[in-house]
Amino acid sequence: MQTLTPQQKFQYPYYPLVNPSIASNAESDPMVGLSYLPSTESVLLRLDGTKVTEKVIGQGATGIIIEQGEYALKLPRISRYTKIDGVPVEVGPLTPKEGDYDERPPLIESIEVEKAIYKRLGDHYGIVRCHNLKSTDVSIQMDLMNGDLRHYLAGNRPERKTQLSWLTKIAHTMAYIHEHRIIIADVRLDNLLLDDTLEVKFCDFGESTLMPLDWDLDGTDDLGFSVLTDIGQFGAAMYEVITGLRCKFDLTQDRKEPENLYTCPRRDSLPSTENIWLGHIIEKCWTQAFKSAKELAAELDQERVP
């Protein structure tokens, strides 16, 4: 594979403080929320209440990633308004008044669970390396990478040999993760990072589940995520790598009360794979024909670039 030159290196995108549900609804219905949405300014805080001053290179629902020298550091995401409609707002202490909700414990738990996942996985060529797993600090210190696969593909169309190499390594890494009794639950191009040599690595296990070590890889976690939903999401990522087109793999599409579990979407809600290179493998990902990531990886091993 080629190596990135300094001129070719790219940066993580900056994710603004936007409520994801508002943003999603606004995309589908531009009139949503127009009755009154105050203009706001926010600040990100550490657990001790001090302001985050480092460059923010990624944000999720429960965590932020900051650049810290040669490392990327994941911290609990705590934000406070500093202005509402131009009027300054006192940030105040993070410790809530007695009886009020304290947002910190679930955020801390999320980091600690993700840290436990990295500990169970250990070092692997397809997973971003972490450096502070023995520390009790509520953070995850990782190698600083060169951005995610989605943003790289937005400006580059790699040859098929590179695409196949990526997909095969991702599948083998996914099999390794499953073998360690972990359901990923969030397989997408945004969570696949590239190093200086364009090798792809998994990161962000914030949505993942630590299953019991005696789990037989069958069935789901408490929310409905499973080996099969991971494989289905991989199929969507594979479709995007090969075609350059977005593919929505909506695990909420067929959720039903009372369990309201995540589940693989209906096949007819996904795009056609006809006349697409490796389309037969994508098809098997979306129809539960692969019962394990190991089967998927083995089939990709047999493929050759025409």
Short mmCIF file of N, CA and C in Angstrom, two decimals, residues 91-264:
data_model
loop_
_atom_site.label_atom_id
_atom_site.label_comp_id
_atom_site.label_asym_id
_atom_site.label_seq_id
_atom_site.Cartn_x
_atom_site.Cartn_y
_atom_site.Cartn_z
N VAL A 91 -21.77 29.27 33.85
CA VAL A 91 -21.56 27.83 33.70
C VAL A 91 -21.85 27.10 34.99
N GLY A 92 -21.36 27.58 36.10
CA GLY A 92 -21.63 26.98 37.39
C GLY A 92 -20.85 25.69 37.61
N PRO A 93 -20.96 25.10 38.79
CA PRO A 93 -20.23 23.88 39.12
C PRO A 93 -20.85 22.66 38.44
N LEU A 94 -20.03 21.62 38.23
CA LEU A 94 -20.54 20.39 37.64
C LEU A 94 -21.32 19.55 38.65
N THR A 95 -20.97 19.69 39.91
CA THR A 95 -21.67 18.91 40.94
C THR A 95 -23.08 19.46 41.10
N PRO A 96 -24.10 18.63 40.85
CA PRO A 96 -25.48 19.12 40.92
C PRO A 96 -25.93 19.34 42.36
N LYS A 97 -27.00 20.09 42.50
CA LYS A 97 -27.60 20.26 43.81
C LYS A 97 -28.21 18.93 44.26
N GLU A 98 -28.36 18.78 45.55
CA GLU A 98 -28.91 17.54 46.09
C GLU A 98 -30.29 17.26 45.48
N GLY A 99 -30.44 16.05 44.97
CA GLY A 99 -31.71 15.66 44.36
C GLY A 99 -31.76 15.87 42.87
N ASP A 100 -30.83 16.67 42.31
CA ASP A 100 -30.79 16.91 40.87
C ASP A 100 -30.01 15.80 40.16
N TYR A 101 -30.28 15.66 38.88
CA TYR A 101 -29.62 14.61 38.09
C TYR A 101 -28.14 14.93 37.89
N ASP A 102 -27.30 13.92 38.07
CA ASP A 102 -25.87 14.06 37.83
C ASP A 102 -25.53 13.31 36.55
N GLU A 103 -25.14 14.05 35.52
CA GLU A 103 -24.87 13.44 34.22
C GLU A 103 -23.56 12.67 34.17
N ARG A 104 -22.68 12.89 35.14
CA ARG A 104 -21.33 12.35 35.07
C ARG A 104 -21.22 10.83 35.22
N PRO A 105 -21.93 10.19 36.15
CA PRO A 105 -21.75 8.74 36.32
C PRO A 105 -21.95 7.91 35.06
N PRO A 106 -23.03 8.11 34.26
CA PRO A 106 -23.15 7.30 33.04
C PRO A 106 -22.07 7.60 32.00
N LEU A 107 -21.59 8.85 31.96
CA LEU A 107 -20.51 9.19 31.03
C LEU A 107 -19.21 8.51 31.44
N ILE A 108 -18.95 8.49 32.74
CA ILE A 108 -17.76 7.81 33.27
C ILE A 108 -17.86 6.31 33.00
N GLU A 109 -19.04 5.76 33.24
CA GLU A 109 -19.23 4.32 33.01
C GLU A 109 -19.00 3.96 31.54
N SER A 110 -19.45 4.82 30.64
CA SER A 110 -19.27 4.56 29.21
C SER A 110 -17.79 4.46 28.85
N ILE A 111 -16.98 5.38 29.38
CA ILE A 111 -15.54 5.34 29.13
C ILE A 111 -14.93 4.08 29.74
N GLU A 112 -15.35 3.74 30.95
CA GLU A 112 -14.78 2.57 31.64
C GLU A 112 -15.13 1.27 30.93
N VAL A 113 -16.35 1.17 30.41
CA VAL A 113 -16.74 -0.03 29.66
C VAL A 113 -15.93 -0.13 28.37
N GLU A 114 -15.78 0.99 27.67
CA GLU A 114 -15.00 0.98 26.44
C GLU A 114 -13.54 0.61 26.72
N LYS A 115 -13.03 1.10 27.83
CA LYS A 115 -11.66 0.77 28.23
C LYS A 115 -11.54 -0.73 28.50
N ALA A 116 -12.56 -1.31 29.13
CA ALA A 116 -12.56 -2.75 29.40
C ALA A 116 -12.58 -3.55 28.10
N ILE A 117 -13.27 -3.01 27.09
CA ILE A 117 -13.30 -3.67 25.78
C ILE A 117 -11.91 -3.69 25.17
N TYR A 118 -11.23 -2.54 25.19
CA TYR A 118 -9.87 -2.48 24.66
C TYR A 118 -8.94 -3.43 25.43
N LYS A 119 -9.12 -3.54 26.73
CA LYS A 119 -8.30 -4.45 27.53
C LYS A 119 -8.52 -5.89 27.08
N ARG A 120 -9.78 -6.27 26.88
CA ARG A 120 -10.07 -7.64 26.46
C ARG A 120 -9.50 -7.92 25.08
N LEU A 121 -9.55 -6.95 24.21
CA LEU A 121 -9.08 -7.15 22.83
C LEU A 121 -7.56 -7.22 22.75
N GLY A 122 -6.85 -6.47 23.58
CA GLY A 122 -5.39 -6.46 23.51
C GLY A 122 -4.89 -5.84 22.21
N ASP A 123 -3.61 -6.02 21.93
CA ASP A 123 -3.02 -5.47 20.70
C ASP A 123 -3.42 -6.30 19.49
N HIS A 124 -3.84 -5.63 18.43
CA HIS A 124 -4.22 -6.29 17.18
C HIS A 124 -3.98 -5.32 16.04
N TYR A 125 -3.48 -5.83 14.92
CA TYR A 125 -3.13 -4.94 13.80
C TYR A 125 -4.32 -4.15 13.27
N GLY A 126 -5.53 -4.64 13.49
CA GLY A 126 -6.70 -3.97 12.94
C GLY A 126 -7.46 -3.10 13.92
N ILE A 127 -6.85 -2.84 15.09
CA ILE A 127 -7.50 -2.04 16.13
C ILE A 127 -6.54 -0.95 16.59
N VAL A 128 -7.04 0.27 16.73
CA VAL A 128 -6.21 1.37 17.19
C VAL A 128 -5.61 1.03 18.56
N ARG A 129 -4.34 1.29 18.71
CA ARG A 129 -3.65 0.94 19.96
C ARG A 129 -3.95 1.96 21.05
N CYS A 130 -4.19 1.43 22.26
CA CYS A 130 -4.42 2.28 23.43
C CYS A 130 -3.24 2.16 24.38
N HIS A 131 -2.96 3.25 25.11
CA HIS A 131 -1.73 3.30 25.90
C HIS A 131 -1.94 3.48 27.40
N ASN A 132 -3.15 3.72 27.85
CA ASN A 132 -3.34 3.97 29.28
C ASN A 132 -4.37 3.03 29.90
N LEU A 133 -4.40 1.79 29.44
CA LEU A 133 -5.43 0.86 29.88
C LEU A 133 -5.27 0.46 31.34
N LYS A 134 -4.08 0.59 31.90
CA LYS A 134 -3.88 0.26 33.32
C LYS A 134 -4.13 1.46 34.23
N SER A 135 -4.30 2.62 33.63
CA SER A 135 -4.53 3.83 34.41
C SER A 135 -5.98 3.89 34.88
N THR A 136 -6.19 4.50 36.05
CA THR A 136 -7.55 4.68 36.56
C THR A 136 -8.17 5.99 36.06
N ASP A 137 -7.41 6.76 35.29
CA ASP A 137 -7.92 8.01 34.75
C ASP A 137 -9.09 7.73 33.81
N VAL A 138 -10.12 8.58 33.89
CA VAL A 138 -11.31 8.38 33.05
C VAL A 138 -11.03 8.95 31.66
N SER A 139 -10.24 8.22 30.90
CA SER A 139 -9.86 8.63 29.56
C SER A 139 -9.32 7.41 28.82
N ILE A 140 -9.26 7.52 27.49
CA ILE A 140 -8.65 6.48 26.66
C ILE A 140 -7.63 7.16 25.76
N GLN A 141 -6.38 6.82 25.95
CA GLN A 141 -5.29 7.43 25.18
C GLN A 141 -4.93 6.50 24.02
N MET A 142 -5.07 7.01 22.80
CA MET A 142 -4.87 6.20 21.60
C MET A 142 -3.83 6.83 20.69
N ASP A 143 -3.31 6.02 19.77
CA ASP A 143 -2.46 6.57 18.72
C ASP A 143 -3.25 7.60 17.92
N LEU A 144 -2.61 8.69 17.57
CA LEU A 144 -3.25 9.70 16.73
C LEU A 144 -3.19 9.24 15.28
N MET A 145 -4.35 9.06 14.69
CA MET A 145 -4.43 8.55 13.33
C MET A 145 -4.62 9.70 12.34
N ASN A 146 -4.83 9.33 11.07
CA ASN A 146 -4.91 10.34 10.01
C ASN A 146 -6.30 10.51 9.43
N GLY A 147 -7.31 10.33 10.25
CA GLY A 147 -8.67 10.54 9.79
C GLY A 147 -9.40 9.25 9.53
N ASP A 148 -10.68 9.37 9.20
CA ASP A 148 -11.50 8.17 9.02
C ASP A 148 -11.70 7.85 7.54
N LEU A 149 -12.15 6.64 7.31
CA LEU A 149 -12.28 6.12 5.95
C LEU A 149 -13.33 6.88 5.15
N ARG A 150 -14.40 7.31 5.80
CA ARG A 150 -15.45 8.03 5.08
C ARG A 150 -14.91 9.32 4.47
N HIS A 151 -14.19 10.09 5.26
CA HIS A 151 -13.70 11.37 4.76
C HIS A 151 -12.56 11.18 3.76
N TYR A 152 -11.80 10.12 3.92
CA TYR A 152 -10.76 9.83 2.92
C TYR A 152 -11.40 9.50 1.58
N LEU A 153 -12.44 8.66 1.60
CA LEU A 153 -13.08 8.25 0.35
C LEU A 153 -13.84 9.39 -0.31
N ALA A 154 -14.19 10.41 0.45
CA ALA A 154 -14.88 11.56 -0.14
C ALA A 154 -13.99 12.29 -1.13
N GLY A 155 -12.67 12.15 -0.97
CA GLY A 155 -11.75 12.84 -1.88
C GLY A 155 -10.83 11.93 -2.66
N ASN A 156 -10.98 10.62 -2.46
CA ASN A 156 -10.09 9.66 -3.12
C ASN A 156 -10.86 8.42 -3.55
N ARG A 157 -10.48 7.86 -4.72
CA ARG A 157 -11.07 6.60 -5.18
C ARG A 157 -9.94 5.59 -5.32
N PRO A 158 -9.66 4.83 -4.27
CA PRO A 158 -8.56 3.86 -4.33
C PRO A 158 -8.85 2.74 -5.32
N GLU A 159 -7.79 2.13 -5.82
CA GLU A 159 -7.94 1.02 -6.77
C GLU A 159 -8.56 -0.18 -6.06
N ARG A 160 -9.06 -1.11 -6.86
CA ARG A 160 -9.76 -2.27 -6.30
C ARG A 160 -8.86 -3.11 -5.40
N LYS A 161 -7.59 -3.19 -5.73
CA LYS A 161 -6.67 -3.97 -4.90
C LYS A 161 -6.65 -3.43 -3.47
N THR A 162 -6.63 -2.11 -3.33
CA THR A 162 -6.65 -1.49 -2.01
C THR A 162 -7.99 -1.72 -1.32
N GLN A 163 -9.08 -1.57 -2.08
CA GLN A 163 -10.40 -1.79 -1.51
C GLN A 163 -10.53 -3.21 -0.96
N LEU A 164 -10.11 -4.19 -1.73
CA LEU A 164 -10.22 -5.58 -1.30
C LEU A 164 -9.34 -5.84 -0.08
N SER A 165 -8.15 -5.26 -0.06
CA SER A 165 -7.26 -5.42 1.09
C SER A 165 -7.91 -4.85 2.35
N TRP A 166 -8.48 -3.65 2.23
CA TRP A 166 -9.16 -3.04 3.38
C TRP A 166 -10.29 -3.93 3.88
N LEU A 167 -11.17 -4.32 2.96
CA LEU A 167 -12.36 -5.07 3.34
C LEU A 167 -12.01 -6.41 3.97
N THR A 168 -10.99 -7.07 3.43
CA THR A 168 -10.58 -8.36 3.98
C THR A 168 -10.03 -8.19 5.39
N LYS A 169 -9.20 -7.17 5.59
CA LYS A 169 -8.63 -6.95 6.93
C LYS A 169 -9.70 -6.52 7.92
N ILE A 170 -10.65 -5.72 7.48
CA ILE A 170 -11.75 -5.32 8.37
C ILE A 170 -12.55 -6.54 8.79
N ALA A 171 -12.83 -7.43 7.84
CA ALA A 171 -13.60 -8.64 8.15
C ALA A 171 -12.85 -9.54 9.12
N HIS A 172 -11.55 -9.71 8.91
CA HIS A 172 -10.76 -10.53 9.83
C HIS A 172 -10.70 -9.90 11.22
N THR A 173 -10.59 -8.58 11.27
CA THR A 173 -10.58 -7.91 12.57
C THR A 173 -11.93 -8.05 13.26
N MET A 174 -13.00 -7.95 12.50
CA MET A 174 -14.33 -8.12 13.07
C MET A 174 -14.49 -9.53 13.63
N ALA A 175 -13.96 -10.53 12.93
CA ALA A 175 -14.00 -11.90 13.43
C ALA A 175 -13.22 -12.02 14.74
N TYR A 176 -12.07 -11.37 14.80
CA TYR A 176 -11.25 -11.37 16.02
C TYR A 176 -12.02 -10.74 17.19
N ILE A 177 -12.69 -9.63 16.91
CA ILE A 177 -13.47 -8.95 17.95
C ILE A 177 -14.59 -9.85 18.45
N HIS A 178 -15.29 -10.50 17.52
CA HIS A 178 -16.37 -11.42 17.92
C HIS A 178 -15.83 -12.60 18.71
N GLU A 179 -14.67 -13.10 18.31
CA GLU A 179 -14.07 -14.22 19.04
C GLU A 179 -13.76 -13.85 20.49
N HIS A 180 -13.58 -12.55 20.74
CA HIS A 180 -13.35 -12.08 22.10
C HIS A 180 -14.66 -11.67 22.77
N ARG A 181 -15.76 -12.14 22.20
CA ARG A 181 -17.10 -11.98 22.78
C ARG A 181 -17.48 -10.52 22.96
N ILE A 182 -17.31 -9.78 21.87
CA ILE A 182 -17.70 -8.37 21.84
C ILE A 182 -18.56 -8.13 20.61
N ILE A 183 -19.71 -7.51 20.80
CA ILE A 183 -20.56 -7.08 19.69
C ILE A 183 -20.22 -5.61 19.43
N ILE A 184 -19.87 -5.29 18.19
CA ILE A 184 -19.41 -3.93 17.87
C ILE A 184 -20.56 -2.94 17.88
N ALA A 185 -21.65 -3.28 17.18
CA ALA A 185 -22.89 -2.50 17.17
C ALA A 185 -22.83 -1.20 16.37
N ASP A 186 -21.66 -0.79 15.93
CA ASP A 186 -21.55 0.49 15.23
C ASP A 186 -20.46 0.41 14.16
N VAL A 187 -20.62 -0.53 13.24
CA VAL A 187 -19.65 -0.72 12.16
C VAL A 187 -19.98 0.25 11.04
N ARG A 188 -19.16 1.26 10.87
CA ARG A 188 -19.36 2.24 9.79
C ARG A 188 -18.02 2.89 9.46
N LEU A 189 -17.98 3.54 8.31
CA LEU A 189 -16.72 4.09 7.83
C LEU A 189 -16.15 5.16 8.75
N ASP A 190 -17.00 5.86 9.48
CA ASP A 190 -16.53 6.90 10.40
C ASP A 190 -15.68 6.31 11.52
N ASN A 191 -15.92 5.05 11.86
CA ASN A 191 -15.21 4.40 12.96
C ASN A 191 -14.06 3.52 12.48
N LEU A 192 -13.69 3.68 11.23
CA LEU A 192 -12.54 2.96 10.67
C LEU A 192 -11.50 4.01 10.29
N LEU A 193 -10.39 4.01 10.99
CA LEU A 193 -9.37 5.04 10.82
C LEU A 193 -8.20 4.54 10.00
N LEU A 194 -7.47 5.48 9.41
CA LEU A 194 -6.31 5.16 8.58
C LEU A 194 -5.04 5.67 9.22
N ASP A 195 -3.97 4.84 9.13
CA ASP A 195 -2.68 5.31 9.62
C ASP A 195 -1.87 5.90 8.47
N ASP A 196 -0.60 6.19 8.70
CA ASP A 196 0.23 6.84 7.68
C ASP A 196 0.42 5.99 6.43
N THR A 197 0.27 4.67 6.56
CA THR A 197 0.46 3.78 5.41
C THR A 197 -0.86 3.34 4.80
N LEU A 198 -1.94 4.01 5.20
CA LEU A 198 -3.29 3.70 4.71
C LEU A 198 -3.78 2.33 5.16
N GLU A 199 -3.25 1.83 6.27
CA GLU A 199 -3.81 0.63 6.89
C GLU A 199 -5.03 1.06 7.70
N VAL A 200 -6.07 0.24 7.67
CA VAL A 200 -7.33 0.60 8.30
C VAL A 200 -7.45 -0.08 9.67
N LYS A 201 -7.99 0.67 10.64
CA LYS A 201 -8.09 0.16 12.01
C LYS A 201 -9.42 0.56 12.64
N PHE A 202 -10.01 -0.37 13.40
CA PHE A 202 -11.22 -0.08 14.16
C PHE A 202 -10.90 0.86 15.32
N CYS A 203 -11.85 1.75 15.60
CA CYS A 203 -11.80 2.55 16.82
C CYS A 203 -13.24 2.75 17.29
N ASP A 204 -13.40 3.33 18.46
CA ASP A 204 -14.70 3.71 19.02
C ASP A 204 -15.60 2.50 19.29
N PHE A 205 -15.47 1.99 20.50
CA PHE A 205 -16.34 0.90 20.95
C PHE A 205 -17.33 1.42 21.99
N GLY A 206 -17.69 2.69 21.85
CA GLY A 206 -18.61 3.31 22.80
C GLY A 206 -20.00 2.74 22.78
N GLU A 207 -20.41 2.13 21.67
CA GLU A 207 -21.73 1.51 21.56
C GLU A 207 -21.66 -0.01 21.71
N SER A 208 -20.47 -0.54 21.89
CA SER A 208 -20.26 -1.99 21.85
C SER A 208 -20.66 -2.66 23.16
N THR A 209 -20.82 -3.98 23.09
CA THR A 209 -21.25 -4.77 24.24
C THR A 209 -20.22 -5.83 24.59
N LEU A 210 -19.83 -5.85 25.87
CA LEU A 210 -18.99 -6.93 26.40
C LEU A 210 -19.91 -8.10 26.75
N MET A 211 -19.88 -9.14 25.94
CA MET A 211 -20.70 -10.31 26.22
C MET A 211 -19.95 -11.26 27.16
N PRO A 212 -20.66 -12.18 27.82
CA PRO A 212 -19.98 -13.16 28.68
C PRO A 212 -18.97 -13.97 27.88
N LEU A 213 -17.88 -14.35 28.52
CA LEU A 213 -16.82 -15.08 27.83
C LEU A 213 -17.27 -16.46 27.35
N ASP A 214 -18.35 -16.99 27.91
CA ASP A 214 -18.86 -18.29 27.45
C ASP A 214 -19.99 -18.15 26.42
N TRP A 215 -20.20 -16.92 25.93
CA TRP A 215 -21.24 -16.69 24.91
C TRP A 215 -20.88 -17.46 23.64
N ASP A 216 -21.89 -18.07 23.01
CA ASP A 216 -21.65 -18.91 21.82
C ASP A 216 -21.78 -18.15 20.51
N LEU A 217 -21.82 -16.82 20.56
CA LEU A 217 -21.92 -15.93 19.39
C LEU A 217 -23.30 -15.94 18.75
N ASP A 218 -24.24 -16.65 19.34
CA ASP A 218 -25.60 -16.69 18.82
C ASP A 218 -26.48 -15.74 19.64
N GLY A 219 -27.55 -15.24 19.01
CA GLY A 219 -28.47 -14.37 19.73
C GLY A 219 -27.99 -12.93 19.79
N THR A 220 -28.66 -12.15 20.63
CA THR A 220 -28.42 -10.70 20.68
C THR A 220 -28.06 -10.24 22.09
N ASP A 221 -27.62 -8.99 22.17
CA ASP A 221 -27.47 -8.38 23.49
C ASP A 221 -28.84 -7.84 23.92
N ASP A 222 -28.89 -7.10 25.00
CA ASP A 222 -30.17 -6.63 25.54
C ASP A 222 -30.89 -5.65 24.62
N LEU A 223 -30.15 -5.04 23.69
CA LEU A 223 -30.75 -4.06 22.79
C LEU A 223 -31.08 -4.62 21.41
N GLY A 224 -30.64 -5.86 21.14
CA GLY A 224 -30.91 -6.46 19.84
C GLY A 224 -29.70 -6.55 18.93
N PHE A 225 -28.58 -5.95 19.31
CA PHE A 225 -27.37 -6.04 18.49
C PHE A 225 -26.80 -7.45 18.54
N SER A 226 -26.17 -7.86 17.45
CA SER A 226 -25.69 -9.23 17.34
C SER A 226 -24.55 -9.32 16.33
N VAL A 227 -24.00 -10.50 16.20
CA VAL A 227 -23.02 -10.77 15.15
C VAL A 227 -23.64 -10.45 13.79
N LEU A 228 -24.91 -10.79 13.61
CA LEU A 228 -25.57 -10.58 12.32
C LEU A 228 -25.78 -9.10 12.02
N THR A 229 -26.09 -8.28 13.04
CA THR A 229 -26.23 -6.84 12.76
C THR A 229 -24.87 -6.24 12.43
N ASP A 230 -23.81 -6.73 13.07
CA ASP A 230 -22.46 -6.27 12.72
C ASP A 230 -22.12 -6.60 11.28
N ILE A 231 -22.43 -7.83 10.86
CA ILE A 231 -22.15 -8.25 9.49
C ILE A 231 -22.98 -7.44 8.50
N GLY A 232 -24.24 -7.18 8.85
CA GLY A 232 -25.08 -6.36 7.98
C GLY A 232 -24.52 -4.95 7.82
N GLN A 233 -24.07 -4.35 8.92
CA GLN A 233 -23.45 -3.03 8.85
C GLN A 233 -22.17 -3.06 8.03
N PHE A 234 -21.41 -4.14 8.17
CA PHE A 234 -20.20 -4.29 7.34
C PHE A 234 -20.59 -4.28 5.87
N GLY A 235 -21.68 -4.96 5.51
CA GLY A 235 -22.14 -4.97 4.12
C GLY A 235 -22.42 -3.57 3.60
N ALA A 236 -23.01 -2.72 4.45
CA ALA A 236 -23.29 -1.34 4.05
C ALA A 236 -21.98 -0.57 3.87
N ALA A 237 -21.03 -0.78 4.77
CA ALA A 237 -19.72 -0.12 4.64
C ALA A 237 -19.01 -0.60 3.38
N MET A 238 -19.12 -1.88 3.10
CA MET A 238 -18.50 -2.46 1.90
C MET A 238 -19.11 -1.85 0.64
N TYR A 239 -20.43 -1.70 0.64
CA TYR A 239 -21.12 -1.07 -0.49
C TYR A 239 -20.59 0.34 -0.72
N GLU A 240 -20.39 1.09 0.36
CA GLU A 240 -19.92 2.47 0.24
C GLU A 240 -18.48 2.53 -0.27
N VAL A 241 -17.63 1.62 0.20
CA VAL A 241 -16.24 1.59 -0.26
C VAL A 241 -16.18 1.32 -1.76
N ILE A 242 -16.98 0.37 -2.22
CA ILE A 242 -16.91 -0.07 -3.62
C ILE A 242 -17.60 0.90 -4.57
N THR A 243 -18.77 1.42 -4.18
CA THR A 243 -19.55 2.27 -5.09
C THR A 243 -19.29 3.76 -4.90
N GLY A 244 -18.82 4.15 -3.73
CA GLY A 244 -18.68 5.58 -3.43
C GLY A 244 -19.99 6.24 -3.07
N LEU A 245 -21.06 5.44 -2.90
CA LEU A 245 -22.38 5.96 -2.58
C LEU A 245 -22.74 5.65 -1.14
N ARG A 246 -23.52 6.53 -0.51
CA ARG A 246 -23.96 6.28 0.86
C ARG A 246 -24.99 5.17 0.88
N CYS A 247 -24.99 4.42 1.97
CA CYS A 247 -25.94 3.33 2.14
C CYS A 247 -26.48 3.38 3.56
N LYS A 248 -27.77 3.63 3.69
CA LYS A 248 -28.39 3.69 5.01
C LYS A 248 -28.80 2.29 5.45
N PHE A 249 -28.20 1.81 6.53
CA PHE A 249 -28.53 0.50 7.09
C PHE A 249 -29.21 0.76 8.43
N ASP A 250 -30.54 0.90 8.37
CA ASP A 250 -31.31 1.41 9.50
C ASP A 250 -31.76 0.29 10.43
N LEU A 251 -31.07 0.15 11.55
CA LEU A 251 -31.41 -0.90 12.52
C LEU A 251 -32.66 -0.58 13.32
N THR A 252 -33.20 0.63 13.18
CA THR A 252 -34.42 1.01 13.91
C THR A 252 -35.67 0.81 13.07
N GLN A 253 -35.50 0.46 11.81
CA GLN A 253 -36.61 0.42 10.86
C GLN A 253 -37.75 -0.50 11.32
N ASP A 254 -37.42 -1.65 11.84
CA ASP A 254 -38.45 -2.64 12.20
C ASP A 254 -38.53 -2.88 13.70
N ARG A 255 -38.18 -1.88 14.48
CA ARG A 255 -38.30 -2.03 15.94
C ARG A 255 -39.77 -2.09 16.33
N LYS A 256 -40.08 -3.01 17.22
CA LYS A 256 -41.48 -3.19 17.63
C LYS A 256 -41.57 -3.21 19.15
N GLU A 257 -42.64 -2.63 19.65
CA GLU A 257 -42.92 -2.70 21.09
C GLU A 257 -43.37 -4.12 21.44
N PRO A 258 -43.18 -4.61 22.66
CA PRO A 258 -42.64 -3.85 23.79
C PRO A 258 -41.12 -3.92 23.89
N GLU A 259 -40.49 -4.92 23.21
CA GLU A 259 -39.04 -5.06 23.36
C GLU A 259 -38.29 -3.90 22.73
N ASN A 260 -38.79 -3.45 21.55
CA ASN A 260 -38.18 -2.31 20.86
C ASN A 260 -36.70 -2.54 20.57
N LEU A 261 -36.38 -3.75 20.08
CA LEU A 261 -34.99 -4.12 19.85
C LEU A 261 -34.52 -3.68 18.46
N TYR A 262 -33.22 -3.41 18.37
CA TYR A 262 -32.62 -3.15 17.07
C TYR A 262 -32.62 -4.45 16.26
N THR A 263 -32.79 -4.31 14.95
CA THR A 263 -32.81 -5.50 14.10
C THR A 263 -32.38 -5.12 12.69
N CYS A 264 -31.89 -6.10 11.94
CA CYS A 264 -31.47 -5.83 10.56
C CYS A 264 -32.65 -5.35 9.73
#
